[in-house]
Coordinates of C-alpha atoms in Angstrom, one line a residue:
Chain Q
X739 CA 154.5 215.0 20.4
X740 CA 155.6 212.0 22.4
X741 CA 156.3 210.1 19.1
X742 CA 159.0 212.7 18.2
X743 CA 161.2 211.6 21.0
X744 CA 160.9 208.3 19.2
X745 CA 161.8 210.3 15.7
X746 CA 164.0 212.8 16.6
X747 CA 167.1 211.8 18.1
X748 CA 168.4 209.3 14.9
X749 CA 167.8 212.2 12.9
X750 CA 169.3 214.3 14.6
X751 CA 172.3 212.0 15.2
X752 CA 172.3 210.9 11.7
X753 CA 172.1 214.9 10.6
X754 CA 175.4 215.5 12.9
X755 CA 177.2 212.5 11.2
X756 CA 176.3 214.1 7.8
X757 CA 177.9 217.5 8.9
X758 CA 181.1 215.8 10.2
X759 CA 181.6 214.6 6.9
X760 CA 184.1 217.4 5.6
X761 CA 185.0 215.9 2.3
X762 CA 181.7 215.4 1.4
X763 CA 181.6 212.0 0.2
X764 CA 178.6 211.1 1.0
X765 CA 175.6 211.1 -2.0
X766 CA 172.7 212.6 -0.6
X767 CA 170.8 210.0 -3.6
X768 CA 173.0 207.2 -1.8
X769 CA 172.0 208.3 1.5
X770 CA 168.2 208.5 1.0
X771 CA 168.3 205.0 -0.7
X772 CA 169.3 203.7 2.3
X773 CA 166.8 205.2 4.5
X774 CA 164.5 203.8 2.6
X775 CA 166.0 200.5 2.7
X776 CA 166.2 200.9 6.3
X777 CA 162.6 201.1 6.3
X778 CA 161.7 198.2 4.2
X779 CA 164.2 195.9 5.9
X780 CA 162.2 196.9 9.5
X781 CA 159.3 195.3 7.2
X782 CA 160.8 192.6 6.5
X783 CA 162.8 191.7 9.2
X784 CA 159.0 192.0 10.8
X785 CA 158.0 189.3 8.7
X786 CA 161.2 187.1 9.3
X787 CA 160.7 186.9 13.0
X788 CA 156.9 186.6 13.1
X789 CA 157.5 183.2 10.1
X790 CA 160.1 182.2 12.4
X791 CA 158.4 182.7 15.6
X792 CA 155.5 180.4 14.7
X793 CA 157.9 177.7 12.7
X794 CA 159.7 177.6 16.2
X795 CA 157.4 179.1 19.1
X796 CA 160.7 181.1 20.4
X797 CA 160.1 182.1 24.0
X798 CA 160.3 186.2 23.9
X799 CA 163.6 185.9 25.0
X800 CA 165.2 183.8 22.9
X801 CA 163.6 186.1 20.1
X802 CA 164.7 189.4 20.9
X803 CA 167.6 188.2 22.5
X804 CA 169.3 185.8 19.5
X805 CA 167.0 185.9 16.3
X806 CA 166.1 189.3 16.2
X807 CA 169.2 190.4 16.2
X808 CA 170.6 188.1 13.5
X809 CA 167.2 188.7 10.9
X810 CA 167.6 192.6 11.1
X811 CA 170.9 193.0 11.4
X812 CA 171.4 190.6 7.6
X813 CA 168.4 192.4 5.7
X814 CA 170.0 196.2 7.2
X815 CA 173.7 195.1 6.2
X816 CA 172.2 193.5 2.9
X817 CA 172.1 196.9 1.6
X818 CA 175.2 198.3 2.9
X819 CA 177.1 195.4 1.3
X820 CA 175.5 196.6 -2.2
X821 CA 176.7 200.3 -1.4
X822 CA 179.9 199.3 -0.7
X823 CA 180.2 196.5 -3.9
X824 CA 178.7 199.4 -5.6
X825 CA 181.6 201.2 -5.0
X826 CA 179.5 204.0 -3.2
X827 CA 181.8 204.0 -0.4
X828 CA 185.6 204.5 -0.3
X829 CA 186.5 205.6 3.1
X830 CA 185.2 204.8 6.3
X831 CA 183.1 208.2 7.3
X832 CA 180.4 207.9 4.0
X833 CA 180.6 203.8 5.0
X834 CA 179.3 204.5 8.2
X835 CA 176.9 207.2 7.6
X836 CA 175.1 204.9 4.9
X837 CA 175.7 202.3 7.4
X838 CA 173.9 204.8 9.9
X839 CA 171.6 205.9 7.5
X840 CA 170.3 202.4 7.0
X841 CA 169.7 201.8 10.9
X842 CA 167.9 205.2 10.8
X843 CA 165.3 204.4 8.3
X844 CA 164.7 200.5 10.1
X845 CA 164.2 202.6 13.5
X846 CA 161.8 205.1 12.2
X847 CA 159.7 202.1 11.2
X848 CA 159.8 200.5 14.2
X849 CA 159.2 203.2 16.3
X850 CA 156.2 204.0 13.5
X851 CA 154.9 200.6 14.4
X852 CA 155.2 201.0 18.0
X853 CA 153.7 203.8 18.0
X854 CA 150.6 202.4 16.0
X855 CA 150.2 199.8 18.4
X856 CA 150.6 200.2 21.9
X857 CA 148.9 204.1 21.4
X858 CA 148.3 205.8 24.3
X859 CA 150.5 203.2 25.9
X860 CA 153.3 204.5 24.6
X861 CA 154.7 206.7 27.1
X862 CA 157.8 208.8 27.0
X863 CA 159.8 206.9 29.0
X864 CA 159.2 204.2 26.6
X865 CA 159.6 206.5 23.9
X866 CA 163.0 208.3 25.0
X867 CA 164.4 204.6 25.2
X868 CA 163.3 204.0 21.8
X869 CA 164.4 207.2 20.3
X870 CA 167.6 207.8 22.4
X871 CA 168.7 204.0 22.8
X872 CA 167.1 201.4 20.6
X873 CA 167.3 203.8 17.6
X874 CA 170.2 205.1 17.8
X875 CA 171.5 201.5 18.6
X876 CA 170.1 200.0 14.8
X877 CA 172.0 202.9 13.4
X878 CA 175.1 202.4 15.0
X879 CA 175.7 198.8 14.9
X880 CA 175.1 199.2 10.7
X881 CA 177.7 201.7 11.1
X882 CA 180.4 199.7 13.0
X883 CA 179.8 197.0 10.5
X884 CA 180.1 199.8 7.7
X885 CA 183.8 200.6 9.0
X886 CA 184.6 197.0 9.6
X887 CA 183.8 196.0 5.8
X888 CA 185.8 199.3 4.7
X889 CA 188.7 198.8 6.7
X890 CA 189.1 195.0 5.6
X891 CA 188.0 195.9 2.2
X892 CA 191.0 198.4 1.8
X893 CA 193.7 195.7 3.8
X894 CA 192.2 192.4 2.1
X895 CA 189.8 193.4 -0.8
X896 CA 187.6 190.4 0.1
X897 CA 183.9 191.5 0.6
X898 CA 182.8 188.1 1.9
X899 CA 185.3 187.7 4.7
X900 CA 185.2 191.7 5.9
X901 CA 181.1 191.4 5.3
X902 CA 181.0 188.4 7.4
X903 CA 183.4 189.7 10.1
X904 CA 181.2 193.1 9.9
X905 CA 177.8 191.4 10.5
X906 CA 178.9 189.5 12.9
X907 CA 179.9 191.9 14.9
X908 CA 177.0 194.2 14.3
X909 CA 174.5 191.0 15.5
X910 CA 176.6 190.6 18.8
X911 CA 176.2 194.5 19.8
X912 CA 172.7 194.4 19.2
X913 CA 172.4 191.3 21.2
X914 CA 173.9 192.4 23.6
X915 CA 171.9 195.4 23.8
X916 CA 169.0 193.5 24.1
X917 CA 169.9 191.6 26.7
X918 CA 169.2 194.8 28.9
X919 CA 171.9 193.9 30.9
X920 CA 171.5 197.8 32.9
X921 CA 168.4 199.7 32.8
X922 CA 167.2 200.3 29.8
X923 CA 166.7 204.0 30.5
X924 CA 170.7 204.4 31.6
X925 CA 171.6 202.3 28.7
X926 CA 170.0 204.8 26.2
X927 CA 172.2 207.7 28.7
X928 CA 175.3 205.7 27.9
X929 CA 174.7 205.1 24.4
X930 CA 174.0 208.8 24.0
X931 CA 177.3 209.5 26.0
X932 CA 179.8 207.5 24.8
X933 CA 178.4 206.6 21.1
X934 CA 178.6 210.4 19.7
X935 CA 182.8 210.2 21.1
X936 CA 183.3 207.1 19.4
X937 CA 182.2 208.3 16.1
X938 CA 183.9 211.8 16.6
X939 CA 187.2 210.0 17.0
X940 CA 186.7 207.2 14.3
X941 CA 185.6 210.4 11.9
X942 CA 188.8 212.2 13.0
X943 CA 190.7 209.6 12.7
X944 CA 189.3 208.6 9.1
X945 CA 189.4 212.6 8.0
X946 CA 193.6 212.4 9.1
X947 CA 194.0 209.3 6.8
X948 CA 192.0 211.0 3.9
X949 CA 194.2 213.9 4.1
X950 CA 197.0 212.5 4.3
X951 CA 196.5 209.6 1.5
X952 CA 195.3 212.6 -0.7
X953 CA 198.8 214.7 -0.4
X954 CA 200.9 211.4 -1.0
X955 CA 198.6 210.2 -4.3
X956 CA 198.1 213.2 -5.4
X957 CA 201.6 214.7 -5.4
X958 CA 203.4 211.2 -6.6
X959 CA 200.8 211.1 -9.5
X960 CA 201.2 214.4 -10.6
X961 CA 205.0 213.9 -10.5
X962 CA 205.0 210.6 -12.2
X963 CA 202.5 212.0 -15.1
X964 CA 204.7 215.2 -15.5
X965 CA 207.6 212.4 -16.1
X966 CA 205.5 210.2 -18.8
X967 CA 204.4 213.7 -20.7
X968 CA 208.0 215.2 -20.9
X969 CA 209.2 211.3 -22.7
X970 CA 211.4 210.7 -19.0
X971 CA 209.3 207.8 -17.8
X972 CA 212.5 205.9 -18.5
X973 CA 214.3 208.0 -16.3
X974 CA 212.1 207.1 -13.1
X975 CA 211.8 203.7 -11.0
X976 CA 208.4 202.9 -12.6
X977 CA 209.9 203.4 -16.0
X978 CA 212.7 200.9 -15.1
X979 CA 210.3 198.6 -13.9
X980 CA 207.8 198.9 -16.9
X981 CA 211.2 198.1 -19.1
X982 CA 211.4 194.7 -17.2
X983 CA 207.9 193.8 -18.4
X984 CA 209.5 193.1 -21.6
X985 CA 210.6 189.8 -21.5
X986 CA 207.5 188.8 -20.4
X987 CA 204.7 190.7 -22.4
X988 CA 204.0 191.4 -26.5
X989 CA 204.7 194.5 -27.6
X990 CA 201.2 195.5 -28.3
X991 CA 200.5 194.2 -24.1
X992 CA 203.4 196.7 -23.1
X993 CA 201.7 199.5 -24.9
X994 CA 198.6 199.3 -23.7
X995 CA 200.0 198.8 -19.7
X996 CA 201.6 202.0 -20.4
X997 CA 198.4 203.7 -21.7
X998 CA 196.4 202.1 -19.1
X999 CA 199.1 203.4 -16.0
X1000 CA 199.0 206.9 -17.7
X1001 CA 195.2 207.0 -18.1
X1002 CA 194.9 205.9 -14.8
X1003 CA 196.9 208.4 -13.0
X1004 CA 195.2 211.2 -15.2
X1005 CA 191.7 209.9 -14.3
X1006 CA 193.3 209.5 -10.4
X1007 CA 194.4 213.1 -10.3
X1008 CA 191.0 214.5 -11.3
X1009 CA 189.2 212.3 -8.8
X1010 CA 191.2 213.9 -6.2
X1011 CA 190.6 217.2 -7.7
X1012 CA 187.2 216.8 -7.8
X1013 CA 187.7 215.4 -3.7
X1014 CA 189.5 219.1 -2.7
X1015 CA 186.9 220.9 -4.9
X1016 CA 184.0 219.1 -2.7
X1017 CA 185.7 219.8 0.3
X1018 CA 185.9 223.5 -0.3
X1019 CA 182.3 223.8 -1.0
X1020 CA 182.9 223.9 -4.7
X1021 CA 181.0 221.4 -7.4
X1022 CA 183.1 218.7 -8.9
X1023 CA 184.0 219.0 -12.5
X1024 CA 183.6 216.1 -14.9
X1025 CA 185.3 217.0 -18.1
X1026 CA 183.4 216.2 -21.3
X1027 CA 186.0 213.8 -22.2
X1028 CA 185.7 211.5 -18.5
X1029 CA 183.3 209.5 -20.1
X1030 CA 185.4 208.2 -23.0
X1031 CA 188.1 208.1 -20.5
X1032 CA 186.5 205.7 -17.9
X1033 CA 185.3 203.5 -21.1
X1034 CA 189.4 203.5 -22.9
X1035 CA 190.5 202.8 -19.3
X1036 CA 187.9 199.9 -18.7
X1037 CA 188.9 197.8 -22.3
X1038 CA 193.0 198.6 -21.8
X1039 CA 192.0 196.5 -18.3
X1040 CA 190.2 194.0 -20.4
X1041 CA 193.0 193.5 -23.4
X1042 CA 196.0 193.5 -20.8
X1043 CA 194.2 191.0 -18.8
X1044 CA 194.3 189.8 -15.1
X1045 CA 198.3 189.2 -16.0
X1046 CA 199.0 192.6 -17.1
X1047 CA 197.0 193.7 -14.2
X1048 CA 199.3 191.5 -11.6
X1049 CA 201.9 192.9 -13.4
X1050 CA 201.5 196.7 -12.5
X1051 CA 200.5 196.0 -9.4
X1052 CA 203.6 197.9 -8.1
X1053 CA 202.4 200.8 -9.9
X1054 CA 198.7 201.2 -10.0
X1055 CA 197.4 198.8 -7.1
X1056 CA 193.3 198.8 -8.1
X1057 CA 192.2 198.3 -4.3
X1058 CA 188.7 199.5 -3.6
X1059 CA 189.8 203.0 -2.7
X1060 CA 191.0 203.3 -6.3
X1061 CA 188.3 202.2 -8.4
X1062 CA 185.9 203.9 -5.7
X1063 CA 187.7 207.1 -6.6
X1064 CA 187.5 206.4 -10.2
X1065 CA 183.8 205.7 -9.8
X1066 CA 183.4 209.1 -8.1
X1067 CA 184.1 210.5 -12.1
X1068 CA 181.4 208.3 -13.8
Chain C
X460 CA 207.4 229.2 3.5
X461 CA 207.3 232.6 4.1
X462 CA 204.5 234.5 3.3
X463 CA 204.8 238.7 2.5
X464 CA 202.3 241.4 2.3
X465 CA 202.0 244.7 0.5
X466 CA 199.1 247.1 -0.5
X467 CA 199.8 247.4 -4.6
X468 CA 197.1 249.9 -5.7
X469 CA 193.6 248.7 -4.7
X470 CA 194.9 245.0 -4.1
X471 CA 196.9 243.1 -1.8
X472 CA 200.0 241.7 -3.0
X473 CA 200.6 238.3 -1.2
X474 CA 204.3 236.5 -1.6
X475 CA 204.7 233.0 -1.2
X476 CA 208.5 231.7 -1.1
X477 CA 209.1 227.7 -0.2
X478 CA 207.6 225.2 0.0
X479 CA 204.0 224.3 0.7
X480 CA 203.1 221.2 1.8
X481 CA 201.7 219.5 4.6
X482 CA 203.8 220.7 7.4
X483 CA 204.0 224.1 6.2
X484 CA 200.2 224.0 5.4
X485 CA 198.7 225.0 9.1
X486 CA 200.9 228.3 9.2
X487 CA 200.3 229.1 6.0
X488 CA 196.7 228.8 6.7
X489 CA 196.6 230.3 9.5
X490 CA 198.0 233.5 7.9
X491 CA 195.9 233.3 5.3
X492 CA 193.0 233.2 7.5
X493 CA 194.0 236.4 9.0
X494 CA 194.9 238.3 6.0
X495 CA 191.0 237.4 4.7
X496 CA 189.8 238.5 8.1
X497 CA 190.7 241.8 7.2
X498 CA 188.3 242.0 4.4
X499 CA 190.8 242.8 1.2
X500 CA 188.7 243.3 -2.1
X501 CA 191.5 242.2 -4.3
X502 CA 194.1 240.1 -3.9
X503 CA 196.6 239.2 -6.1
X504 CA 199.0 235.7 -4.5
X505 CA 202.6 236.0 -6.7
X506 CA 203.9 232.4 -6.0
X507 CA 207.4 233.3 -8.3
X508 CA 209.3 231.9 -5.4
X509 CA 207.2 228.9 -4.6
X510 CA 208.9 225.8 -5.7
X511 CA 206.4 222.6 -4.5
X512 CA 203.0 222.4 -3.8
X513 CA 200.5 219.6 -1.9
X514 CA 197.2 218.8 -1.8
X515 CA 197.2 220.4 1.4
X516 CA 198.5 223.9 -0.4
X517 CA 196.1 223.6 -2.9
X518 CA 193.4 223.2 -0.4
X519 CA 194.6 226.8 1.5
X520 CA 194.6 228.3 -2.5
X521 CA 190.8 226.7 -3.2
X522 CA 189.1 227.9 0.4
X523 CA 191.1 231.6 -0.4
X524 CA 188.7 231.6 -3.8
X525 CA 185.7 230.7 -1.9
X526 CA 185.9 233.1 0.2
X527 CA 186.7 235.6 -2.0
X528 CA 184.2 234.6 -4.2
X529 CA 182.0 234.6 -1.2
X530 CA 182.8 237.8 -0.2
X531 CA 182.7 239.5 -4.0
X532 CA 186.0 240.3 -4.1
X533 CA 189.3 238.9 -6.9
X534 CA 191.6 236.4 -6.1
X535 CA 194.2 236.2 -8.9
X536 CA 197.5 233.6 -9.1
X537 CA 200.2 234.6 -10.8
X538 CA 204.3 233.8 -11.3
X539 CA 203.4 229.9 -11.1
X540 CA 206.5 228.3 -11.8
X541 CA 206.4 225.9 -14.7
X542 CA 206.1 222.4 -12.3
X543 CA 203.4 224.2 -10.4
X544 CA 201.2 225.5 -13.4
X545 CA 201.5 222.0 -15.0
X546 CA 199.9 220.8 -11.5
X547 CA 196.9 222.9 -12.1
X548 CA 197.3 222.3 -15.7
X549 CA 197.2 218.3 -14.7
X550 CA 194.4 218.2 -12.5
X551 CA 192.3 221.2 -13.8
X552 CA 192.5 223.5 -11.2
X553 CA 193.1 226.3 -14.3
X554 CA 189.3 226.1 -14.7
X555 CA 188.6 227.2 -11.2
X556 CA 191.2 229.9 -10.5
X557 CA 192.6 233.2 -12.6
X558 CA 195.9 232.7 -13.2
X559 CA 198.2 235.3 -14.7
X560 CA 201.8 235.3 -15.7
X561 CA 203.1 238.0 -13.7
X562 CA 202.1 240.7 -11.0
X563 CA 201.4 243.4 -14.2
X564 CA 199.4 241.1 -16.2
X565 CA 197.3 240.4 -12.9
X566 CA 197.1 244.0 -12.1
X567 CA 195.7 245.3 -15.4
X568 CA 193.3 242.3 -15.1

């Protein structure tokens, strides 16, 4: 019973984050995966700081105070980095409940283990701390670092330097946490305050941007699409600018930027189809022909080349949200 | 956007004249809402006078169909102007919705 406290409140956190997420873009695959991770990196963060406690006999402080938080915060955020690279996370609110989800499955197995060995020691004071604060606190640092990364990843597009800023971060609040600097019973209060707000308002604010990158993309893609099938692409700014390209590409290159633009926003408009479809509790479609799509639009990248590429950056600007949302049709 | 109501048979008969985007959206929801409330079987949305539709329109059009659907009842579109239809043409919202040319063709449906 006691051990539920310990249990409980991640789950039930991570089970509200799941709900707030209205455009359902999280992958219930995704999201196990990193459970599980979570609860292999608790193993092997376990083995990290024992090998590094008897290669340098860290008083306990120093150990839960500085290394621990460095060795499980880089084997938890390991996997998040993958989700991300994997393209299994385009917006900040499925970031941060993978992020979340990660933390979740590392606390479980930590509580599981303190459970196991301090037995009928483990009280449920200790346990409410555990369940309501440290738990909740492996989850939630994951998840800041998960909207850190996505945020820089959309502004910069460099993994390394968001991942690094992202983890770095994550290591300082769980430092600092661990530092105990209140008592650790109204610490686990506050967390369970003030951490549920934050995410409501991040997840509010994130929901706002989706909605409204959605009605700009969508509408200027249908309208520029609706140009390039009734011949007038000539007619419109991209079509003037395309015309420029001229000069500075072969003939056979210009042709295949213009198939690649106009695959790409017919491809773009069905991932955001298939984006309302979720959100109105309907399945996604996946026409039979999105296969053969994804594979045309993947060598049209190859043959035009990282120039061509520079080239229509004006026009089809391949940030992480884009081929995230392309991704979401494979 | 205006929206306009009338009993046609055994459906509703739903006008939309305007424009339907985002800040037009929340009203237009909101009436929607309402309308469903009252538990119509069959309703037919004529959108002959609608001239521009968001993502944030098409949302209100894909939560009427679920709850329709939900609810058993028909939800039919017709009088989609020809920029509109080539939007759900485009993206593929013609596989989720019935669409019809004209308020006739929707009622003998």
């Amino acid at each position: 019973m006691i051990i539920a406290f310990g249990f409980f409140p991640v789950l039930l956190f991570l089970f509200c984050l799941f709900m707030l997420d209205s455009f359902k873009l999280v992958s219930v695959r995704v999201l196990a995966l990193c459970v599980a991770w979570g609860i292999v990196s608790a193993f092997l963060a376990f083995l990290l700081n024992t090998g590094l406690d008897r290669l340098f006999y860290f008083d306990f402080e120093t150990l839960t105070r500085y290394v621990a938080p460095v060795t499980e915060e880089v084997v938890k955020v390991a996997f998040l980095l993958l989700v991300v690279a994997r393209r299994h996370a385009g917006f900040m609110i499925d970031a941060a409940i993978y992020g979340f989800a990660i933390g979740t499955g590392f606390a479980l197995a930590e509580n599981t283990w303190y459970y196991m060995q301090l037995g009928a020691d483990f009280h449920v004071v200790l346990a409410i701390v555990r369940g309501f604060g440290t738990a909740i606190m492996h989850g939630g640092t994951v998840a800041v670092c998960a909207i850190i990364l996505l945020e820089g990843m959309q502004r910069s597009g460099n993994i390394v330097i968001t991942g690094v800023v992202g983890l770095f971060v994550a290591i300082l609040l769980h430092s600092v946490f661990n530092h105990f600097i209140f008592d650790p019973l109204l610490q686990a209060i506050l967390i369970v305050v003030f951490l549920p707000v934050a995410f409501w308002l991040v997840f509010m604010y994130a929901t706002k941007h989706l909605q409204q990158w959605l009605e700009v993309e969508f509408s200027n893609e249908v309208d520029m699409l609706s140009m390039i099938r009734a011949g007038k692409l000539k007619e419109t700014k991209a079509g003037r600018y395309l015309a420029t390209l001229k000069e500075h590409f072969s003939s056979e290159n210009l042709v295949d930027m213009y198939c690649y633009f106009s695959l790409y926003l017919e491809l773009s408009i069905k991932a955001k189809r298939n984006i309302l479809l979720k959100e109105s509790g309907f399945p996604a479609i996946i026409e039979s022909d999105i296969s053969d799509k994804l594979a045309e639009m993947k060598l049209l990248r190859r043959q035009i080349g990282k120039a061509g590429e520079i080239a229509l950056l004006p026009l089809v600007r391949m940030s992480h949200r884009e081929l995230w949302e392309l991704n979401q049709l494979g | 956007m205006n929206l306009t109501q009338e009993k046609l048979n055994d459906h509703l008969l739903l006008q939309v004249v305007g424009r339907l985007d985002t800040t037009q959206s929340d009203s237009f929801e909101k009436q929607i809402m309402e309308i469903l409330d009252q538990g119509h079987e069959k309703i037919i949305l004529d959108c002959k006078g609608l001239n521009y539709i968001s993502s944030s329109g098409l949302r209100i059009f894909l939560i009427m169909q679920k709850k329709m659907m939900g609810a058993g009842g028909q939800f039919k579109i017709c009088g989609l102007q020809p920029s509109i239809k080539e939007i759900f043409d485009m993206s593929g919202f013609t596989m989720i919705f019935s669409i019809y040319q004209d308020v006739d063709e929707a009622l003998k449906a």
